[in-house]
Amino acid sequence: MDYFKECMLQIDSIFYRPNQFMVKNVSEEVQNREYAGGVFQLNQLSIRFRVAKITPTKIGQFVAFWEKDPLNKNQAFHEKESPDLLVVTTFLGERIGQFVFPKGVLIERHILRTDSQKGKMAMRVYPSWDSPTSKQAQATQKWQLDYFVEFTDNRDRFKARLETLYGR
């Protein structure tokens, strides 16, 4: 089984199915295969999905999200073609979490390309279990944690947080 399908099955069984979220129209984005890149529908929401990677020398996890332009060069996704949410899943041993970034936040944070901003093709994410030391990383983690949920044994709290992030 390939990495994308394996990740989707795991996320569906842990996050979505037990909480009555319906996944459909799943499609891999092969240009970001290294990050289990794909898109799908979750109930009425359109989702761009990635799995972040732990890097050996820096705190946090790295994730890429880009497309090819007509000249076959990498570029940030444009707001007009972007799904409702960018979902970035993070793993550390037995810990698993998701960042659920709404399109509006991605525009505000200059991550999506617009007619007036270049956007970003990748970023570092800082799950709740990370303790960044640089001021910039701490500031990034601070805003990112507003959009983070960690899978926990407290099912009620986990479900409530999941429903908040996914707008139910």
Short mmCIF file of C-alpha atoms in Angstrom, two decimals:
data_model
loop_
_atom_site.label_atom_id
_atom_site.label_comp_id
_atom_site.label_asym_id
_atom_site.label_seq_id
_atom_site.Cartn_x
_atom_site.Cartn_y
_atom_site.Cartn_z
CA MET A 1 0.00 0.00 0.00
CA ASP A 2 1.30 3.48 -0.74
CA TYR A 3 2.01 6.14 1.88
CA PHE A 4 -0.95 8.37 0.98
CA LYS A 5 -3.53 5.57 1.19
CA GLU A 6 -1.98 4.23 4.38
CA CYS A 7 -2.14 7.68 6.03
CA MET A 8 -5.69 8.31 4.84
CA LEU A 9 -6.89 4.97 6.24
CA GLN A 10 -5.25 5.69 9.59
CA ILE A 11 -6.64 9.24 9.83
CA ASP A 12 -10.09 8.11 8.74
CA SER A 13 -10.16 5.39 11.41
CA ILE A 14 -8.86 7.64 14.22
CA PHE A 15 -10.25 11.11 13.44
CA TYR A 16 -13.10 10.95 10.97
CA ARG A 17 -15.20 7.78 11.02
CA PRO A 18 -15.58 7.55 14.85
CA ASN A 19 -16.86 11.15 14.84
CA GLN A 20 -19.32 10.77 11.95
CA PHE A 21 -17.22 12.65 9.38
CA MET A 22 -17.67 11.25 5.87
CA VAL A 23 -14.61 11.12 3.59
CA LYS A 24 -15.23 10.97 -0.17
CA ASN A 25 -13.71 11.93 -3.53
CA VAL A 26 -10.17 11.16 -2.35
CA SER A 27 -7.40 11.98 -4.81
CA GLU A 28 -3.63 11.88 -4.34
CA GLU A 29 -1.56 14.93 -5.28
CA VAL A 30 1.47 13.11 -6.64
CA GLN A 31 3.70 16.20 -6.72
CA ASN A 32 3.59 16.14 -2.90
CA ARG A 33 3.68 12.35 -2.50
CA GLU A 34 6.53 12.62 0.01
CA TYR A 35 4.05 14.34 2.36
CA ALA A 36 1.11 12.00 1.65
CA GLY A 37 -0.39 14.86 -0.35
CA GLY A 38 -4.00 14.68 -1.43
CA VAL A 39 -7.39 16.29 -1.58
CA PHE A 40 -10.81 15.02 -0.52
CA GLN A 41 -14.27 16.02 0.60
CA LEU A 42 -15.12 15.77 4.28
CA ASN A 43 -18.86 16.13 4.68
CA GLN A 44 -19.42 19.47 2.87
CA LEU A 45 -15.83 20.74 3.18
CA SER A 46 -13.04 20.52 0.63
CA ILE A 47 -9.72 19.49 2.18
CA ARG A 48 -6.07 19.59 1.10
CA PHE A 49 -4.23 16.99 3.18
CA ARG A 50 -0.56 16.58 4.12
CA VAL A 51 1.55 14.70 6.66
CA ALA A 52 4.40 16.75 8.16
CA LYS A 53 7.89 15.31 8.53
CA ILE A 54 10.24 15.44 11.48
CA THR A 55 13.55 16.94 10.43
CA PRO A 56 16.82 15.97 12.13
CA THR A 57 18.17 19.39 13.10
CA LYS A 58 15.21 21.68 13.82
CA ILE A 59 12.33 21.62 16.26
CA GLY A 60 8.94 21.30 14.62
CA GLN A 61 7.86 19.39 11.55
CA PHE A 62 8.16 20.40 7.92
CA VAL A 63 5.43 20.18 5.29
CA ALA A 64 5.29 21.14 1.61
CA PHE A 65 2.26 22.11 -0.48
CA TRP A 66 2.75 23.40 -4.01
CA GLU A 67 1.65 22.95 -7.59
CA LYS A 68 3.26 23.37 -11.00
CA ASP A 69 2.62 26.52 -13.01
CA PRO A 70 2.12 26.45 -16.81
CA LEU A 71 5.92 26.63 -17.24
CA ASN A 72 6.34 23.58 -14.96
CA LYS A 73 7.79 25.62 -12.08
CA ASN A 74 6.71 25.11 -8.48
CA GLN A 75 4.37 27.73 -7.04
CA ALA A 76 2.19 28.23 -3.99
CA PHE A 77 -1.47 27.31 -4.34
CA HIS A 78 -3.73 30.22 -5.30
CA GLU A 79 -6.58 31.22 -3.01
CA LYS A 80 -9.13 30.90 -5.83
CA GLU A 81 -8.39 27.21 -6.41
CA SER A 82 -7.67 26.35 -2.80
CA PRO A 83 -9.96 24.08 -0.75
CA ASP A 84 -11.74 25.21 2.41
CA LEU A 85 -9.10 23.73 4.74
CA LEU A 86 -5.45 22.69 4.76
CA VAL A 87 -5.13 19.74 7.14
CA VAL A 88 -1.61 18.86 8.25
CA THR A 89 -1.25 15.69 10.30
CA THR A 90 1.69 15.27 12.68
CA PHE A 91 3.07 12.14 14.33
CA LEU A 92 5.60 11.64 17.11
CA GLY A 93 5.82 8.09 18.41
CA GLU A 94 2.33 7.29 19.68
CA ARG A 95 1.22 10.93 19.52
CA ILE A 96 -0.87 12.14 16.62
CA GLY A 97 -2.39 15.52 15.93
CA GLN A 98 -3.83 17.67 13.18
CA PHE A 99 -3.55 21.28 12.23
CA VAL A 100 -6.79 22.36 10.55
CA PHE A 101 -6.06 25.68 8.84
CA PRO A 102 -9.01 27.54 7.26
CA LYS A 103 -8.47 29.21 3.89
CA GLY A 104 -8.94 32.68 5.40
CA VAL A 105 -6.12 32.11 7.90
CA LEU A 106 -3.84 30.84 5.11
CA ILE A 107 -4.49 34.04 3.17
CA GLU A 108 -4.00 36.23 6.25
CA ARG A 109 -0.70 34.47 7.06
CA HIS A 110 0.53 34.85 3.44
CA ILE A 111 0.63 31.09 2.89
CA LEU A 112 -1.78 31.02 -0.05
CA ARG A 113 -0.90 32.95 -3.18
CA THR A 114 -3.22 35.82 -4.07
CA ASP A 115 -3.14 38.46 -6.77
CA SER A 116 -1.06 40.61 -4.40
CA GLN A 117 1.07 38.06 -2.49
CA LYS A 118 3.44 35.29 -3.55
CA GLY A 119 2.40 32.74 -0.92
CA LYS A 120 4.49 29.89 0.46
CA MET A 121 5.19 26.41 -0.85
CA ALA A 122 6.09 24.95 2.55
CA MET A 123 6.19 25.73 6.24
CA ARG A 124 7.19 24.37 9.60
CA VAL A 125 4.45 23.38 12.05
CA TYR A 126 4.84 23.14 15.81
CA PRO A 127 2.51 20.65 17.53
CA SER A 128 1.65 21.07 21.21
CA TRP A 129 4.36 18.60 22.22
CA ASP A 130 7.15 20.71 20.68
CA SER A 131 8.98 23.42 22.64
CA PRO A 132 10.58 25.77 20.12
CA THR A 133 13.35 28.02 21.41
CA SER A 134 13.53 30.84 18.87
CA LYS A 135 11.16 33.79 19.26
CA GLN A 136 9.92 33.40 15.67
CA ALA A 137 9.16 29.69 16.13
CA GLN A 138 7.39 30.42 19.43
CA ALA A 139 5.26 33.09 17.75
CA THR A 140 4.44 30.69 14.91
CA GLN A 141 3.49 27.93 17.33
CA LYS A 142 1.28 30.36 19.27
CA TRP A 143 -0.97 31.13 16.30
CA GLN A 144 -0.82 27.58 14.91
CA LEU A 145 -2.06 25.98 18.14
CA ASP A 146 -5.38 27.79 17.69
CA TYR A 147 -5.93 25.32 14.83
CA PHE A 148 -4.48 22.17 16.42
CA VAL A 149 -6.09 19.07 17.89
CA GLU A 150 -4.26 16.14 19.45
CA PHE A 151 -5.83 12.70 19.55
CA THR A 152 -6.31 11.93 23.24
CA ASP A 153 -8.00 9.39 25.47
CA ASN A 154 -10.49 12.06 26.55
CA ARG A 155 -12.98 11.31 23.76
CA ASP A 156 -15.45 14.09 24.64
CA ARG A 157 -12.82 16.83 24.65
CA PHE A 158 -11.22 15.44 21.47
CA LYS A 159 -14.56 15.27 19.66
CA ALA A 160 -15.55 18.80 20.75
CA ARG A 161 -12.24 20.22 19.54
CA LEU A 162 -12.49 18.31 16.25
CA GLU A 163 -16.01 19.63 15.67
CA THR A 164 -14.88 23.19 16.41
CA LEU A 165 -11.97 23.01 13.96
CA TYR A 166 -14.02 21.38 11.23
CA GLY A 167 -16.90 23.80 11.76
CA ARG A 168 -19.63 21.46 12.95
#
